Coordinates of C-alpha atoms and ligand atoms in Angstrom, one line a residue:
X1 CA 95.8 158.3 65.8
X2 CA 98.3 157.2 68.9
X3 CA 97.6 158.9 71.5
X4 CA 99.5 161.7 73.0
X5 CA 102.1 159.8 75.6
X6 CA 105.5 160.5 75.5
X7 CA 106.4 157.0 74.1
X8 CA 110.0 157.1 74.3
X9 CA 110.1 157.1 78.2
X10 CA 107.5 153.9 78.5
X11 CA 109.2 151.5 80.5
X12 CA 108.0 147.6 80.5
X13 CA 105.3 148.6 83.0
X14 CA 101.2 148.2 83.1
X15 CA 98.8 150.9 81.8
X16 CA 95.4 150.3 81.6
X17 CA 94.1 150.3 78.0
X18 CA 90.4 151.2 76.7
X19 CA 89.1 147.4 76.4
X20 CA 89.7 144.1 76.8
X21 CA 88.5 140.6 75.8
X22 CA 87.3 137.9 78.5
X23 CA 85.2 134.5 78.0
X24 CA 83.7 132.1 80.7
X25 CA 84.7 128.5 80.1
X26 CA 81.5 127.2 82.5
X27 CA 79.4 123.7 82.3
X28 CA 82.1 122.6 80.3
X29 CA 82.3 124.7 77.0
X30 CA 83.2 128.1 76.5
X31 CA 81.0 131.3 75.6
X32 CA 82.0 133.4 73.1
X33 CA 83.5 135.8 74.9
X34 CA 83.3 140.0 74.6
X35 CA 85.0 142.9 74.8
X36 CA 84.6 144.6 78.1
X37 CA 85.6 148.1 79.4
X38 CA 85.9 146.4 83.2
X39 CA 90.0 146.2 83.9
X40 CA 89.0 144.3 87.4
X41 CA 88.5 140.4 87.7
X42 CA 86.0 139.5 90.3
X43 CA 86.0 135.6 91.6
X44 CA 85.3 133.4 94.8
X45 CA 88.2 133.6 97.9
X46 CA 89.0 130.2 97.0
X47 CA 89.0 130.0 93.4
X48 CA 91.4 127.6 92.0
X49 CA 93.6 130.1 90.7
X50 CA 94.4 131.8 94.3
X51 CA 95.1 128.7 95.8
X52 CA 96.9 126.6 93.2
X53 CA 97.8 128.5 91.0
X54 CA 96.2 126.9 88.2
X55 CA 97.0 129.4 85.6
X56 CA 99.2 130.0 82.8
X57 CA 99.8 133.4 80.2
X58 CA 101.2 134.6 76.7
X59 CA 103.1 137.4 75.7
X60 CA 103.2 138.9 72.2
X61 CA 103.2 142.2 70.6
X62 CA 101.3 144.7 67.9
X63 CA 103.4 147.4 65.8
X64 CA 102.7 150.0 63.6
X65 CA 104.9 149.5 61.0
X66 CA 106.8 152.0 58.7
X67 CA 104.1 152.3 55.9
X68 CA 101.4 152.8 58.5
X69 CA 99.8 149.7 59.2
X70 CA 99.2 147.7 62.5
X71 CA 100.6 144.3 62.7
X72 CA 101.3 141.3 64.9
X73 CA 103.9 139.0 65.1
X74 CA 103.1 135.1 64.6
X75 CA 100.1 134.9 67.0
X76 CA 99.6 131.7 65.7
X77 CA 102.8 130.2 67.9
X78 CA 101.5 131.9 71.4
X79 CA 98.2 129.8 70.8
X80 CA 99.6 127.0 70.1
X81 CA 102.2 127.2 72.9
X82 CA 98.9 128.5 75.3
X83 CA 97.4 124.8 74.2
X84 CA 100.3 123.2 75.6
X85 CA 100.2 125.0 78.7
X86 CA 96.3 124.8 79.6
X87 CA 97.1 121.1 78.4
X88 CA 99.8 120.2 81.0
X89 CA 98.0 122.4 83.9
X90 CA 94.6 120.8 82.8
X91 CA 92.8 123.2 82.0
X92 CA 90.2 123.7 78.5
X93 CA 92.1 125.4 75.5
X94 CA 90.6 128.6 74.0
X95 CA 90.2 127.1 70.8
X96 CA 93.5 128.7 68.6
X97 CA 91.4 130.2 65.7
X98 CA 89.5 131.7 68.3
X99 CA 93.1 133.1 70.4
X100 CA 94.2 134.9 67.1
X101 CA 90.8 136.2 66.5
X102 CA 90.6 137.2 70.1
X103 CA 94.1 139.2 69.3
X104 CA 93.0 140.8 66.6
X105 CA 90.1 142.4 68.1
X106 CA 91.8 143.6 71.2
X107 CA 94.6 145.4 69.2
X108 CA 91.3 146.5 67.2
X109 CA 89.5 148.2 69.8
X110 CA 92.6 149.6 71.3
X111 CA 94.4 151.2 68.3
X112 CA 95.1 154.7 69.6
X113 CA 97.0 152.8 71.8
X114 CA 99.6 151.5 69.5
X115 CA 102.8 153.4 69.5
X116 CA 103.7 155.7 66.7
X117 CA 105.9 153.5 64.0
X118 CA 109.4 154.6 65.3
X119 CA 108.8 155.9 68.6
X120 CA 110.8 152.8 70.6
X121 CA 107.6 151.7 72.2
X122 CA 105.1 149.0 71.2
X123 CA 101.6 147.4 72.8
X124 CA 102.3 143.8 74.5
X125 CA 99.5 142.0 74.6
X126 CA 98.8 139.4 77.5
X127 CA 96.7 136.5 77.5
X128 CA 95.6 134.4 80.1
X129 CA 93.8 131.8 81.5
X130 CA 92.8 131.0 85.3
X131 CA 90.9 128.4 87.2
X132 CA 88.0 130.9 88.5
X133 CA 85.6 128.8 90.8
X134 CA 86.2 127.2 94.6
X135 CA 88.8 124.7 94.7
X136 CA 89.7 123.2 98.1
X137 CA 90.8 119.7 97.6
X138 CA 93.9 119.9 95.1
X139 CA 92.4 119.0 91.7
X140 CA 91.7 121.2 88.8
X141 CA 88.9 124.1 88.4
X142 CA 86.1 123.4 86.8
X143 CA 85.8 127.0 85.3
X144 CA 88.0 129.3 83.8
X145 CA 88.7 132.7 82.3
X146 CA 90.3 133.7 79.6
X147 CA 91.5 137.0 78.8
X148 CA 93.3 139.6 76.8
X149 CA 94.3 143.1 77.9
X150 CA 96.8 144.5 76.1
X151 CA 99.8 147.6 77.5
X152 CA 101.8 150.2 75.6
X153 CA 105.8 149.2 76.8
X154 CA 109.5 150.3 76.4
X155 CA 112.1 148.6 77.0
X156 CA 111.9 145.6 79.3
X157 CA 115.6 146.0 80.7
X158 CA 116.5 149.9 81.5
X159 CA 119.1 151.4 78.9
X160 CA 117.5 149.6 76.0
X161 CA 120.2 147.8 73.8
X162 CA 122.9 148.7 76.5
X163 CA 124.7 145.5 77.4
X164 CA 123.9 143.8 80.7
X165 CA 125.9 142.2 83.6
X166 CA 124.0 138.7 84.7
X167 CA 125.4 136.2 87.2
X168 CA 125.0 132.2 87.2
X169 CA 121.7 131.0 89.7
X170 CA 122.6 129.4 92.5
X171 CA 118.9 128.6 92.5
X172 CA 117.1 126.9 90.3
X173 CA 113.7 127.5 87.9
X174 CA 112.3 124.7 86.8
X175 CA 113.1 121.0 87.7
X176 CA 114.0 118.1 84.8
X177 CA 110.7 116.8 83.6
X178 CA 108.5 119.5 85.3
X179 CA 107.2 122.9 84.0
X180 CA 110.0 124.8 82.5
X181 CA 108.8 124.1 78.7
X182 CA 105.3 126.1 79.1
X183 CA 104.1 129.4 80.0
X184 CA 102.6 128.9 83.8
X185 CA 102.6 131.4 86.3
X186 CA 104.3 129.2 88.7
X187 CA 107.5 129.4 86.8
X188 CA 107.3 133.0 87.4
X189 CA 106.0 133.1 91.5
X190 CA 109.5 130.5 91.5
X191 CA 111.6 133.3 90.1
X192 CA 110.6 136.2 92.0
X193 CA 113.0 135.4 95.4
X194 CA 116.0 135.2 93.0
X195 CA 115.4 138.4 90.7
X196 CA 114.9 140.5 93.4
X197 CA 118.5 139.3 95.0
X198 CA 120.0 139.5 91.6
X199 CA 119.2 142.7 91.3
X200 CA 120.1 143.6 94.9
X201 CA 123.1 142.3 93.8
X202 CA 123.6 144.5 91.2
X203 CA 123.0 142.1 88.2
X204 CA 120.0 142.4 85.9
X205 CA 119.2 138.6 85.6
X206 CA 120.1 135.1 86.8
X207 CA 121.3 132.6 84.3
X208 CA 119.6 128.7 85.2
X209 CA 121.3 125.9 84.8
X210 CA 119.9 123.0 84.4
X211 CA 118.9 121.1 88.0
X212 CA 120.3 118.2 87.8
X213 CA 124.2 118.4 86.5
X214 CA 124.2 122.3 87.1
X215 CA 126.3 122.1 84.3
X216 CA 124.3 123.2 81.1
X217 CA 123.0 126.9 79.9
X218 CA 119.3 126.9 80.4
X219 CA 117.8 130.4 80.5
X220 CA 117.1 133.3 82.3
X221 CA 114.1 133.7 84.4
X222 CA 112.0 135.6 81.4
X223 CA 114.4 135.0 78.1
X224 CA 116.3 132.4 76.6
X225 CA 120.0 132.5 75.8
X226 CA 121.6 133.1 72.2
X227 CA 125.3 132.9 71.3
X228 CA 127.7 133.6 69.0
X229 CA 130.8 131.7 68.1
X230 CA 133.9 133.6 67.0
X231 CA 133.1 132.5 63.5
X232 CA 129.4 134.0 63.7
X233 CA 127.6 130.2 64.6
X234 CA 124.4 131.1 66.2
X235 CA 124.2 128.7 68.8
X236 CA 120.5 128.2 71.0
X237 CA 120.4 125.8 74.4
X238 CA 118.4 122.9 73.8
X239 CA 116.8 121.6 76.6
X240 CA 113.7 120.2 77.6
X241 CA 113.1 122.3 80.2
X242 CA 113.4 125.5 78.7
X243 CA 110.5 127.7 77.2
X244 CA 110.1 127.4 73.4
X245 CA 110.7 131.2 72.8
X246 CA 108.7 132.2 69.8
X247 CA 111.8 134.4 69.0
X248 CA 114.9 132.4 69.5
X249 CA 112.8 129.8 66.9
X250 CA 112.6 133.3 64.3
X251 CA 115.9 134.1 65.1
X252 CA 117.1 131.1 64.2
X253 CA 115.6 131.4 60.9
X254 CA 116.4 134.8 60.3
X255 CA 120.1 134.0 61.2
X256 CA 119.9 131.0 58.5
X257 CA 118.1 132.5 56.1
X258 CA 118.8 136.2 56.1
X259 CA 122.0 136.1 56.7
X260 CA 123.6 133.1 56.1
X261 CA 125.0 132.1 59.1
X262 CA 125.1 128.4 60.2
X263 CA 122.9 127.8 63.3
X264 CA 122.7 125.3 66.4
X265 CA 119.8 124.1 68.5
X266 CA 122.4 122.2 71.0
X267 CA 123.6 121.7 74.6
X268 CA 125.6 124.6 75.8
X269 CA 128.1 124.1 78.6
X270 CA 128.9 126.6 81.5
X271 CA 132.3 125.5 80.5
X272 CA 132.5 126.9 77.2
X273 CA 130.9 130.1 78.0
X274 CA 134.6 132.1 77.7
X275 CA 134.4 131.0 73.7
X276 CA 131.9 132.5 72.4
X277 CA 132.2 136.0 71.3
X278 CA 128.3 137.6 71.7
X279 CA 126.0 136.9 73.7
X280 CA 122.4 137.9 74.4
X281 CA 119.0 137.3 75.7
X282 CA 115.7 137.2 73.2
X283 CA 111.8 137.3 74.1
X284 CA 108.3 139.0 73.3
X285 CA 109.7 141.6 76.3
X286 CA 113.1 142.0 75.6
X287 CA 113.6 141.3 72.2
X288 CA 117.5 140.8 72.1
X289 CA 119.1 142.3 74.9
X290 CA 122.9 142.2 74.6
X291 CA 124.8 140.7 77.7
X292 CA 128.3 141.9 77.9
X293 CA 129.2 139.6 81.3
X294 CA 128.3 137.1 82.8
X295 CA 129.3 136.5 86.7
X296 CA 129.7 133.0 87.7
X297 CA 130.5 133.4 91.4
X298 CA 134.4 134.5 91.4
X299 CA 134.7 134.0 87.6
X300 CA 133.6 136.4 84.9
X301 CA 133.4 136.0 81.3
X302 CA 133.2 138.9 79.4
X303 CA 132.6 138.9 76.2
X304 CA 134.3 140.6 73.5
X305 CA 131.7 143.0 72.0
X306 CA 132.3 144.7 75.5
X307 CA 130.1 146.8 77.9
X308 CA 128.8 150.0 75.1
X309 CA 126.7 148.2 72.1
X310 CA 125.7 145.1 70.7
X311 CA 128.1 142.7 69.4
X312 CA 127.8 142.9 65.2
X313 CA 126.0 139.7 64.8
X314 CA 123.7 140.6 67.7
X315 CA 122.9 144.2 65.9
X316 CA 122.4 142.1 62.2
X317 CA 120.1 139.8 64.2
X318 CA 118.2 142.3 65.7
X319 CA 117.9 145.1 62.9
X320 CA 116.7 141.9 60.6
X321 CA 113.5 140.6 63.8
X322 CA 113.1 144.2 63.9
X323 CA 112.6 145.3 60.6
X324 CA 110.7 142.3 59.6
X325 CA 108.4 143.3 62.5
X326 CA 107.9 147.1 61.7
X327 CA 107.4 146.0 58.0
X328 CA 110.7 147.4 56.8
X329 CA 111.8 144.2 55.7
X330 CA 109.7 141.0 53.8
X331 CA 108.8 138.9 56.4
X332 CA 108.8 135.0 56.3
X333 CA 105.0 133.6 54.9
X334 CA 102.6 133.8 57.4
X335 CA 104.6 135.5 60.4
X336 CA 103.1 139.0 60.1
X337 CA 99.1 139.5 61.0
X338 CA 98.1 142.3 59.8
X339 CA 95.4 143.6 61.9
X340 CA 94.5 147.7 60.9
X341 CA 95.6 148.9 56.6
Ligands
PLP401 N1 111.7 132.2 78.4 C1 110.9 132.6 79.4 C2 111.0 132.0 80.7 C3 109.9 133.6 79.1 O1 109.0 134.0 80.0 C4 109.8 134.1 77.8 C5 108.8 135.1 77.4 O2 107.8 134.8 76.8 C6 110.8 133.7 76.8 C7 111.7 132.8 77.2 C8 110.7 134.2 75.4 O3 109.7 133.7 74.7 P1 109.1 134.5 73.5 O4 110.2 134.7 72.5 O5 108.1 133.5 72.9 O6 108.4 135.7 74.0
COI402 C1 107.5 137.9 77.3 O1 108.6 138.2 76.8 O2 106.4 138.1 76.7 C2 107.4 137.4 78.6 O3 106.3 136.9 79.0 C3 108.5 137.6 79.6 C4 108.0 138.2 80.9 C5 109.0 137.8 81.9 C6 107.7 139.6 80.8

């Protein structure tokens, strides 16, 4: 039985759940790892995680769906993109089988915690890995934690599927050839200056460029980008330094194969921005939130679904990632775990 929280006002905020999972990565292999009531991590002053920041996180999500069962969303993607990240910040993977398992029983032991089918709200789930011993010379941890809590949420921008006003980054996030393309939590401690000017500013995200031409459509500090042409093209950024959202790939499949529309995985230009006819941003956190303008410095491009609602192919996309989500519609093989009947 969810518990009784008045769901529908959740924001994207933390609340401490009944248990989560932790294991020790320590003389070089990891221990099992248990569920533990403890919401507090204890570590050394100089652990490798406070000084360099040697760590890196996942986001995904469990729902109840319509007929009454608790699910998750390809979990299988988040610990396979976690690989890549330990891998590039050198640290040991949680084995994958062992990520999805590790899911599973968090979402398991925290069920009264999953919002009621319906209610707006769902339970994000956050794993993460740290470097947890002394490090003073600048060279990788030798032990590690990994982790799972998981946190019932709302909406990650305020007003839901309301369209939102961005502007173009003077700044950037993530140089060519460095760590835009994975999960670390540097990405994220680089962000933090500029979101809190944007919104000082009155916008509700920064669009990147990309560093070195400032020319190209990267992403936004938590969400990558998806347009629409004015003859319903989904188009996706492609770049190298982007993260490899887990739902601008199922978009992409849901646009193809759910409804029909032609899709591309290509360069996008600052240029061409005035053409397209929806735009929007999709993640774990935000799903798809509709963007209604975009402010590059004196020039704005508004686009033509306008400031009140989603643009119609932004609505199809979403009711179709939704509904195969909450079970109402029959999801791709393999992209829905079920976790509770
Ligand atoms: N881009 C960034 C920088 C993110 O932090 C996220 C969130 O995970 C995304 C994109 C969306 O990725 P996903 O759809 O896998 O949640
Ligand atoms: C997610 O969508 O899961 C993320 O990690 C984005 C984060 C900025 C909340």
């Amino acid at each position: 039985m969810p518990k009784d929280i008045d769901w529908g006002s959740l924001g994207f905020g933390y609340v401490a759940t009944d248990k989560r999972f932790v294991a020790n990565f320590k003389d070089g292999k990891w221990d099992e790892g248990t569920l533990t009531e403890d919401a507090t991590v204890t570590m050394s002053e100089c652990a490798g995680v406070l000084q360099y920041a040697q760590t890196c996180f996942e986001g995904l999500k469990a729902y109840r769906t319509e007929d009454g069962k608790v699910v998750c969303f390809r979990p299988d993607l988040n610990a396979s993109r976690m690989k890549d990240s330990c891998e590039k910040l050198k640290m040991p993977v949680f084995p994958e089988d062992k990520f999805v398992d590790a899911v599973v029983e968090v979402v398991k032991a925290n069920l009264d915690w999953v919002p009621p089918y319906g209610s707006g709200a769902t339970l994000y789930l956050r794993p993460y890995e740290f470097g947890i011993n002394p490090v003073i010379g600048v060279k990788p941890a030798d032990d590690y934690q990994f982790r799972i809590f998981c946190t019932p949420v709302g909406p990650y921008f305020k007003g839901g599927a309301k369209p939102i006003v961005i502007r173009v980054s003077d700044l950037d996030r993530a140089a060519p050839h460095g760590t835009g393309n994975i999960k670390a939590g540097l990405n994220y401690a680089m962000s933090l200056y500029n979101i809190v000017d944007a919104h000082e500013a009155g916008y509700s995200e920064n669009m990147y460029l990309d560093p070195q031409t400032r020319t190209k459509v990267e992403e936004t500090g938590g969400a990558n980008f998806i347009f629409i042409t004015k003859d319903g093209t989904l188009v996706t950024p492609k770049s190298d330094s982007i993260l490899p959202s887990i739902t601008r790939r199922s978009l992409c499949i849901v646009a193809e194969k759910y409804l029909g529309m032609k899709v591309e995985h290509r360069e996008v230009l600052l240029s061409e921005l005035d053409s397209f006819a929806e735009c929007g941003l999709c993640g774990t956190a935000a799903v798809i939130s509709p963007v209604g303008k975009i402010v590059d410095h004196g020039r704005e491009i508004c686009f033509p679904s306008g400031m009140d609602e989603m643009g119609p192919w932004t609505k199809k996309l979403y009711d179709t990632l939704t509904g195969i989500q909450m079970g109402r519609i029959e999801a791709p093989e393999g992209w829905i775990k079920v976790i509770a009947e």
